[in-house]
PDB file of C-alpha atoms and ligand atoms in Angstrom:
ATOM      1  CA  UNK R   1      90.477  24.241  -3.742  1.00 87.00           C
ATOM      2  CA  UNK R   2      88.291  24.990  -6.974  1.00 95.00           C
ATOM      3  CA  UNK R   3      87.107  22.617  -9.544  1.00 97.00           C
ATOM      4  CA  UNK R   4      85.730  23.749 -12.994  1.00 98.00           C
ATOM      5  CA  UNK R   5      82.855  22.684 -14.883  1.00 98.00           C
ATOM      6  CA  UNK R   6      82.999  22.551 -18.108  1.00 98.00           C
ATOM      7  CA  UNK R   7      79.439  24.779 -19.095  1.00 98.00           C
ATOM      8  CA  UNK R   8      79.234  24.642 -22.908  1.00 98.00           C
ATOM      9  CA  UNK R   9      76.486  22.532 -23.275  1.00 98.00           C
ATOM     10  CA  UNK R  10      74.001  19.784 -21.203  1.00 97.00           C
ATOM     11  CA  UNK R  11      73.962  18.942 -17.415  1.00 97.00           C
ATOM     12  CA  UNK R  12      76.085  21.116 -15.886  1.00 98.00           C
ATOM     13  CA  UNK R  13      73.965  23.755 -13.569  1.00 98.00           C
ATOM     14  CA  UNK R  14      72.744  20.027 -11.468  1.00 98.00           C
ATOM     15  CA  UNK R  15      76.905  19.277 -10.846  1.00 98.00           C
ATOM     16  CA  UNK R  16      77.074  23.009  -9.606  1.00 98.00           C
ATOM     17  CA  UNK R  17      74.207  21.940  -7.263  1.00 98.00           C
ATOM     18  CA  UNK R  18      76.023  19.388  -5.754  1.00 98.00           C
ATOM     19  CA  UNK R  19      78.579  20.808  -4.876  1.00 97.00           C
ATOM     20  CA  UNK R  20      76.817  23.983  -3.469  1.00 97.00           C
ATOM     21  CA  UNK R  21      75.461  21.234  -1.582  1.00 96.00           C
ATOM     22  CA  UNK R  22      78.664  20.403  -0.545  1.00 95.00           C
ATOM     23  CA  UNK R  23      79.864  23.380  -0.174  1.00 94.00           C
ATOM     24  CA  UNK R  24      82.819  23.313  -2.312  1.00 95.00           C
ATOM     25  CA  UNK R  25      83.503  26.314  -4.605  1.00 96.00           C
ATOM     26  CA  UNK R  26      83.403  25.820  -8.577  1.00 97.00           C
ATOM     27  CA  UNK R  27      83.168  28.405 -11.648  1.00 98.00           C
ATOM     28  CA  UNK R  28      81.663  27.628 -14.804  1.00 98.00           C
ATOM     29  CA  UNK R  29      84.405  26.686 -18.039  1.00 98.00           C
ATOM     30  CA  UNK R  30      82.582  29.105 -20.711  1.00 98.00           C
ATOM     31  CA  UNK R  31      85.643  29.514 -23.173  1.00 98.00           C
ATOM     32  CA  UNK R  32      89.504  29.466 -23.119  1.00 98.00           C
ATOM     33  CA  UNK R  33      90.132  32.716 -21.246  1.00 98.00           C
ATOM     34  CA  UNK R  34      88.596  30.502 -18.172  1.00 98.00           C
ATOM     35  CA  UNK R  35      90.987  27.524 -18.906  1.00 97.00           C
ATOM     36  CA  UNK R  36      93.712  30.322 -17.311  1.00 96.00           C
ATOM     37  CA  UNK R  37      91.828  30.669 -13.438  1.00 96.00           C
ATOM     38  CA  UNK R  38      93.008  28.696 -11.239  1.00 95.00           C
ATOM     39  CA  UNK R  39      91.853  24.983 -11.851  1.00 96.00           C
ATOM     40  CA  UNK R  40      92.441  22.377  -8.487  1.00 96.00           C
ATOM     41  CA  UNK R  41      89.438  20.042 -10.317  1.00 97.00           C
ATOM     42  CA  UNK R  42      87.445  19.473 -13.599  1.00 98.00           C
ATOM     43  CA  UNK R  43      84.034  18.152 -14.013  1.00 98.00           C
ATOM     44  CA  UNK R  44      83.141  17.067 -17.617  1.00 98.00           C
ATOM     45  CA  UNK R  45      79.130  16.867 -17.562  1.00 98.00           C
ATOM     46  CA  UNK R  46      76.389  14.756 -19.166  1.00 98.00           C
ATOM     47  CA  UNK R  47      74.470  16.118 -22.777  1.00 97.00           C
ATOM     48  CA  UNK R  48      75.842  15.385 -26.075  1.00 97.00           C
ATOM     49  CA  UNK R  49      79.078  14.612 -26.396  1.00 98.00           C
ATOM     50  CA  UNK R  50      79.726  15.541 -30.290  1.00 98.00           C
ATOM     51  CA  UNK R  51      77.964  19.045 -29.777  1.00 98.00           C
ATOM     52  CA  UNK R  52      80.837  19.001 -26.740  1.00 98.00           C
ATOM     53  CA  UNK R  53      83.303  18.048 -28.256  1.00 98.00           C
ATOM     54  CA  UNK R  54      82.835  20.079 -31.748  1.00 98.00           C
ATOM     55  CA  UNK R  55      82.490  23.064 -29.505  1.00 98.00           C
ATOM     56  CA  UNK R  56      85.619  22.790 -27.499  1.00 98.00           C
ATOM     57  CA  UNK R  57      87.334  22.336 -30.522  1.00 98.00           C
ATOM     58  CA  UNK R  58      86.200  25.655 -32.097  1.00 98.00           C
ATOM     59  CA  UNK R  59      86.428  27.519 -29.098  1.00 98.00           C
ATOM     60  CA  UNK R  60      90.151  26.393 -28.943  1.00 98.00           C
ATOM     61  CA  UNK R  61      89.740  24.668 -25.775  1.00 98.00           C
ATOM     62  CA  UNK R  62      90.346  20.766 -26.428  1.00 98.00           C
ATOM     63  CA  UNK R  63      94.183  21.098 -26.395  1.00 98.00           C
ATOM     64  CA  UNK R  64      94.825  22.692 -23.297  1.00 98.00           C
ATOM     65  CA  UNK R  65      91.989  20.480 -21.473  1.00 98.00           C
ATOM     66  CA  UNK R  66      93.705  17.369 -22.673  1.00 98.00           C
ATOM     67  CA  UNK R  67      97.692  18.644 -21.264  1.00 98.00           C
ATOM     68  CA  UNK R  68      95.660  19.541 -17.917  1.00 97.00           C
ATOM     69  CA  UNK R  69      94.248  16.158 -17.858  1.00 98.00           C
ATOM     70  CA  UNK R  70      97.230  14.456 -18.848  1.00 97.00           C
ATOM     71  CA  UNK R  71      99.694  16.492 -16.377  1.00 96.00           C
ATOM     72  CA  UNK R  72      96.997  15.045 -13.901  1.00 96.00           C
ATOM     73  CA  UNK R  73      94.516  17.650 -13.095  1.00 97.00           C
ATOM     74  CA  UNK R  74      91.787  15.603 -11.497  1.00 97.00           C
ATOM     75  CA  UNK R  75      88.589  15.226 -13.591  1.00 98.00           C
ATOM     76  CA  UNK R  76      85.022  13.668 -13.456  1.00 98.00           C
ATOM     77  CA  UNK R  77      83.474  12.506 -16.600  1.00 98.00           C
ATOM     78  CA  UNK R  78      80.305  12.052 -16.585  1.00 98.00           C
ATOM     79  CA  UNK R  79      78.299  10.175 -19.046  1.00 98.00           C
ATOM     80  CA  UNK R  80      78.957  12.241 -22.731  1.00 98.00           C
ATOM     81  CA  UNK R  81      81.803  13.826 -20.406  1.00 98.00           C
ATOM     82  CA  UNK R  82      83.326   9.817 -20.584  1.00 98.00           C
ATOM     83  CA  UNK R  83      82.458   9.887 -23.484  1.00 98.00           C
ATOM     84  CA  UNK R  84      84.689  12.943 -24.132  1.00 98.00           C
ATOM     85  CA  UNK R  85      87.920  11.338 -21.830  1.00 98.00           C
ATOM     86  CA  UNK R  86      88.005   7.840 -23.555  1.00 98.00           C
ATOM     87  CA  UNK R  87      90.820   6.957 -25.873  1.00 98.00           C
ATOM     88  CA  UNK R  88      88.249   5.303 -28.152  1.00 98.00           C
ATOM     89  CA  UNK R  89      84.933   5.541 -28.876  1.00 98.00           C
ATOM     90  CA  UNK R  90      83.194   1.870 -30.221  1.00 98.00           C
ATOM     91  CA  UNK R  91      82.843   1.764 -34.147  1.00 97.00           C
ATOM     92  CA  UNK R  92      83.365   5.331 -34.884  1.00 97.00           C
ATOM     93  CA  UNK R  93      87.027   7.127 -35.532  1.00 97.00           C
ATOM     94  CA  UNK R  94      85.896  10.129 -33.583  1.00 97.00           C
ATOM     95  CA  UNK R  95      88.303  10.736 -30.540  1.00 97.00           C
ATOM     96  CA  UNK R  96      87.791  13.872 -27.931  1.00 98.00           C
ATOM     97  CA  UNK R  97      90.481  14.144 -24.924  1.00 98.00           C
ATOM     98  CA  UNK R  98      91.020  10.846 -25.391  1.00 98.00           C
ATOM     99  CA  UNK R  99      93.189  10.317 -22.168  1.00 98.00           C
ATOM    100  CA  UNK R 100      91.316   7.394 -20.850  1.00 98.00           C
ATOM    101  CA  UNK R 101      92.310   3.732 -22.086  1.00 98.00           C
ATOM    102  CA  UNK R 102      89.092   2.641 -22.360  1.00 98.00           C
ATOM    103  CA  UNK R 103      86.382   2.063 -25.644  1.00 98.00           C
ATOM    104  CA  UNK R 104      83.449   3.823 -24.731  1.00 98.00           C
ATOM    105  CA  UNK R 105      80.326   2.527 -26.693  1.00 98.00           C
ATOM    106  CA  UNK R 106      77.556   5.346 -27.181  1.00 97.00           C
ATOM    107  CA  UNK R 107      74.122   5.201 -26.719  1.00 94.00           C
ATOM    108  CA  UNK R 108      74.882   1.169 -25.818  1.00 95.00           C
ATOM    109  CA  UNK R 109      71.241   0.152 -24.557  1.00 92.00           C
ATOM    110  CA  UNK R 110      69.491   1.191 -27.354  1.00 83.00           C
ATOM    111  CA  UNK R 111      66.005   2.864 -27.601  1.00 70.00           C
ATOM    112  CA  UNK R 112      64.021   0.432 -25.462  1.00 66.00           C
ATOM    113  CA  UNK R 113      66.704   1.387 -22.629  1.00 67.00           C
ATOM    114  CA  UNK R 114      67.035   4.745 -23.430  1.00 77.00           C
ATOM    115  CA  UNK R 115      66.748   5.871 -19.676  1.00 90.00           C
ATOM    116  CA  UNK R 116      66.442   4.368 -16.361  1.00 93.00           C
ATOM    117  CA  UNK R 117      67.566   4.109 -12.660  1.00 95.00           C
ATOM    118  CA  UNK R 118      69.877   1.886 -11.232  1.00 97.00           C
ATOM    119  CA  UNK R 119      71.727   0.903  -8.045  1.00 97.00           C
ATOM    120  CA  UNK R 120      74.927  -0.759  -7.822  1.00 97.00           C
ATOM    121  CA  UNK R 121      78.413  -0.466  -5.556  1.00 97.00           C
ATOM    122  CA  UNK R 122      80.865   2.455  -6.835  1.00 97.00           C
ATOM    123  CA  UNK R 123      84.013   0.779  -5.826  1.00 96.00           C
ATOM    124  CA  UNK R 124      84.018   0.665  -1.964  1.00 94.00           C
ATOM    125  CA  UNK R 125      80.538   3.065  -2.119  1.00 96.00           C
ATOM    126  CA  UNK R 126      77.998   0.503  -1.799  1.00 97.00           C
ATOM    127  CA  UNK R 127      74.181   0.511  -3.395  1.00 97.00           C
ATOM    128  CA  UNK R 128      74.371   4.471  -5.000  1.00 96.00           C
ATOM    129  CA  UNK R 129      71.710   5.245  -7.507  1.00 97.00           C
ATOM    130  CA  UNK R 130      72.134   5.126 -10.968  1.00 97.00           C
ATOM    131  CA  UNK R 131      70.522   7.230 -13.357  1.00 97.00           C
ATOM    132  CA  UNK R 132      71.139   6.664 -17.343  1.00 97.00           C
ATOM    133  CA  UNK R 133      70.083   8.779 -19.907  1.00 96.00           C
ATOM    134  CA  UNK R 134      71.059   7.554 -23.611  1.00 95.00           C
ATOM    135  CA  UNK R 135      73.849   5.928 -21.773  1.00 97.00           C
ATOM    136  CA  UNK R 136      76.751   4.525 -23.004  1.00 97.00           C
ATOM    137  CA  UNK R 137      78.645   1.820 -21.326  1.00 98.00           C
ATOM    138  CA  UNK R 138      82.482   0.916 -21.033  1.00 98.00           C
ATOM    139  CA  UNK R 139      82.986  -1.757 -23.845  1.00 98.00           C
ATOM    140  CA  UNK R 140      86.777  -2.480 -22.701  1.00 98.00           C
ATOM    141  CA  UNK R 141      89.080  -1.071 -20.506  1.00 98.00           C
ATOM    142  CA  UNK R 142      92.609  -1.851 -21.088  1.00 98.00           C
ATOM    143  CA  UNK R 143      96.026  -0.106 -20.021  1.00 97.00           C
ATOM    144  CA  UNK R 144      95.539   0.205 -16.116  1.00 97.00           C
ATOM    145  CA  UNK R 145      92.263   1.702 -15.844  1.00 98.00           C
ATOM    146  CA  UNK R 146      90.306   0.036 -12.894  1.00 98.00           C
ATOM    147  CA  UNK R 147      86.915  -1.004 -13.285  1.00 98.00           C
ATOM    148  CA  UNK R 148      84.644   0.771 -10.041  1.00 98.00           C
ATOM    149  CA  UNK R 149      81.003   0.289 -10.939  1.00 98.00           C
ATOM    150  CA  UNK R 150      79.398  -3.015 -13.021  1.00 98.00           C
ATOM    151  CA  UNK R 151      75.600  -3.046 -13.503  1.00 97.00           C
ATOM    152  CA  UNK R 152      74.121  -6.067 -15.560  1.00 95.00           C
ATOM    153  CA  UNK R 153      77.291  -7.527 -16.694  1.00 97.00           C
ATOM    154  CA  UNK R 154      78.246  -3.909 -17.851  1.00 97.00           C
ATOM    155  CA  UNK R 155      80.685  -1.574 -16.799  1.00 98.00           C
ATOM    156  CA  UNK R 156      80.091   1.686 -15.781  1.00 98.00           C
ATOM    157  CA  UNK R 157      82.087   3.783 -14.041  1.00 98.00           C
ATOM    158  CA  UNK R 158      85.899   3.253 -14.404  1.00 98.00           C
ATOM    159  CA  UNK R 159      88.962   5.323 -12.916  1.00 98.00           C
ATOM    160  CA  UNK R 160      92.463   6.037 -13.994  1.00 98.00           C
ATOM    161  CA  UNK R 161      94.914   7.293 -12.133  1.00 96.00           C
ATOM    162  CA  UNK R 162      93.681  11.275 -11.713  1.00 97.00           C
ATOM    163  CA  UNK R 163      90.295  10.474 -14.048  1.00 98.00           C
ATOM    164  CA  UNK R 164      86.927   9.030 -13.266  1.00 98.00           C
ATOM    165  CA  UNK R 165      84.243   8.489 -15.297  1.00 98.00           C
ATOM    166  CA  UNK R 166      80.585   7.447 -15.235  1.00 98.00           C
ATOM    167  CA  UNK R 167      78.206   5.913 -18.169  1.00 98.00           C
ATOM    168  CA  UNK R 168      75.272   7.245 -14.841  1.00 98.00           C
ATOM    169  CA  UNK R 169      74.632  10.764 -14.037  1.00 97.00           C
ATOM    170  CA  UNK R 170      75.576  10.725 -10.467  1.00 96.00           C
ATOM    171  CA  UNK R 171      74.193  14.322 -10.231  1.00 96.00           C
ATOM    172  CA  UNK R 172      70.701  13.822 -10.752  1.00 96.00           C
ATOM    173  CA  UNK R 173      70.021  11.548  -7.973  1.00 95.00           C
ATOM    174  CA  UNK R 174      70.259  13.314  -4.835  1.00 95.00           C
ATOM    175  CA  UNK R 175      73.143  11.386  -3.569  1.00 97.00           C
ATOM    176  CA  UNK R 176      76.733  13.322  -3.701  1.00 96.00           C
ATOM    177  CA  UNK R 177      78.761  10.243  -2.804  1.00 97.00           C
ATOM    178  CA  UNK R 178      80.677  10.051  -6.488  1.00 97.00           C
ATOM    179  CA  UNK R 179      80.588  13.544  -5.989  1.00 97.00           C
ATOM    180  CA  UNK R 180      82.595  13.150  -2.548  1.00 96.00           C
ATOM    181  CA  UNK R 181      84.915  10.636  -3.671  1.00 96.00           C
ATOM    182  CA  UNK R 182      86.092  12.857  -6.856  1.00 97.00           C
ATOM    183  CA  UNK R 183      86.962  15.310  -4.480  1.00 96.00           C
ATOM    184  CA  UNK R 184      87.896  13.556  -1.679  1.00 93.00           C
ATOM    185  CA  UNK R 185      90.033  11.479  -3.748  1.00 91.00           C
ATOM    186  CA  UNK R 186      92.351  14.308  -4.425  1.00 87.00           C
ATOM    187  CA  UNK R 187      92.188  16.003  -1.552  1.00 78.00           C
ATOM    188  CA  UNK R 188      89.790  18.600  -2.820  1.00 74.00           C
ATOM    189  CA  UNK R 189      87.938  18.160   0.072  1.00 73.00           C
ATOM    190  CA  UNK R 190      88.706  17.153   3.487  1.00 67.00           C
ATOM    191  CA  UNK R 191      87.179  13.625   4.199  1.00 66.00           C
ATOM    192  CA  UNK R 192      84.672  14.052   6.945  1.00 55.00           C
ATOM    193  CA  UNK R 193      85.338  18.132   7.736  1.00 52.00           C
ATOM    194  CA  UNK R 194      85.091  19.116  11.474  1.00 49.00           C
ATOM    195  CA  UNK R 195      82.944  21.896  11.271  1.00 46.00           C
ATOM    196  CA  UNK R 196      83.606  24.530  13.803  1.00 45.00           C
TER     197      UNK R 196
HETATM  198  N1  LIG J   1      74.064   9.989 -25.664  1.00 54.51           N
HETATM  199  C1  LIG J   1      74.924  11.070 -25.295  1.00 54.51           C
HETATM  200  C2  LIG J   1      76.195  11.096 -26.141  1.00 54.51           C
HETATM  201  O1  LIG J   1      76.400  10.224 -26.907  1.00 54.51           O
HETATM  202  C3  LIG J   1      75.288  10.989 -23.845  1.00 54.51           C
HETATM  203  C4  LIG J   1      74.037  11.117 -23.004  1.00 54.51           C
HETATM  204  C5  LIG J   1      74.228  11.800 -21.692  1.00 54.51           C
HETATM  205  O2  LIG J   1      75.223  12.488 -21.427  1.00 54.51           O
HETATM  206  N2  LIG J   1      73.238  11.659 -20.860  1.00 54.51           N
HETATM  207  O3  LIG J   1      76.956  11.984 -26.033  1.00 54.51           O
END
């Protein structure tokens, strides 16, 4: 089982660390040719999502991203990589995948937020560390999407069906439990390996 990381731009060599860490294999998503290797995962990372998203567009790549997602290749968003999979984003007509019902609002804390740490439960993962950066948070979530993290009356990390996402960067803080869940979620990864 392989999962793909979207490398165009922002956090993506710290995701590849986890999951060295974890030793699960990945490759790097550099342009379309790599949309055609074999694909059993997709992580979306953190850094800016209209940079992101203009540059899958030119590189040809948004289209075929959004069928994988939506024939239910399993995919981790996290923070401008949510910001890529929601279905709206909050006061602007902008829309990337777009194959999460939720409205995503950008940059939602505002400048006297602009980053800090957090803990909070992560659906049944209890007290994980948070880190925000420019964050944005889940305005509404509508549709079936399930609600998995709230911090300060905010929500934060949301799942639908084969697609989670994260306003945190669950990659920066030295915990791989989001990490494990993605994978063991889908059955990218064996829950609790025997290691012979
Ligand atoms: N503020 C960024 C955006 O709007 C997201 C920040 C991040 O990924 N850490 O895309």
């Amino acid at each position: 089982m392989v999962t793909g990381i979207l490398s165009l731009q922002g956090a993506f060599e710290e995701h590849e660390k986890v999951l060295d860490e974890l030793e699960e294999p990945w490759f790097e998503i550099r342009n379309a040719m790599d949309l055609d290797r074999e694909m059993d995962g997709l992580i979306l990372p953190g850094g800016e999502s209209t940079v992101q998203g203009k540059l899958l567009n030119d590189l040809g790549m948004m289209n075929t991203l959004r069928e994988r997602i939506q024939s239910g290749l399993p995919v981790l968003g996290t923070c401008a990589g949510a910001i890529l999979l929601a279905e709206k984003i909050y006061g602007d007509s902008t829309r990337h995948l777009g194959t999460l019902p939720a409205v995503i609002r950008r940059n939602a804390y505002g400048r006297q937020l602009g980053s800090f740490s957090a803990r909070g439960d992560f659906g049944e993962i209890k007290d994980m560390p948070m880190e925000f950066i420019r964050a944005p948070y889940f305005e509404e979530v509508y549709g079936g999407t399930e609600i998995l993290s709230v911090i300060g009356g905010k929500t934060v990390a949301v799942r639908y069906g084969n697609q989670i996402a994260t306003s945190f960067h669950p990659e920066l803080t030295g915990d791989n439990r989001v990490h494990k869940y993605f994978l063991e979620s889908f059955r990218l990864r064996t829950p609790d390996r025997v290691k012979l």
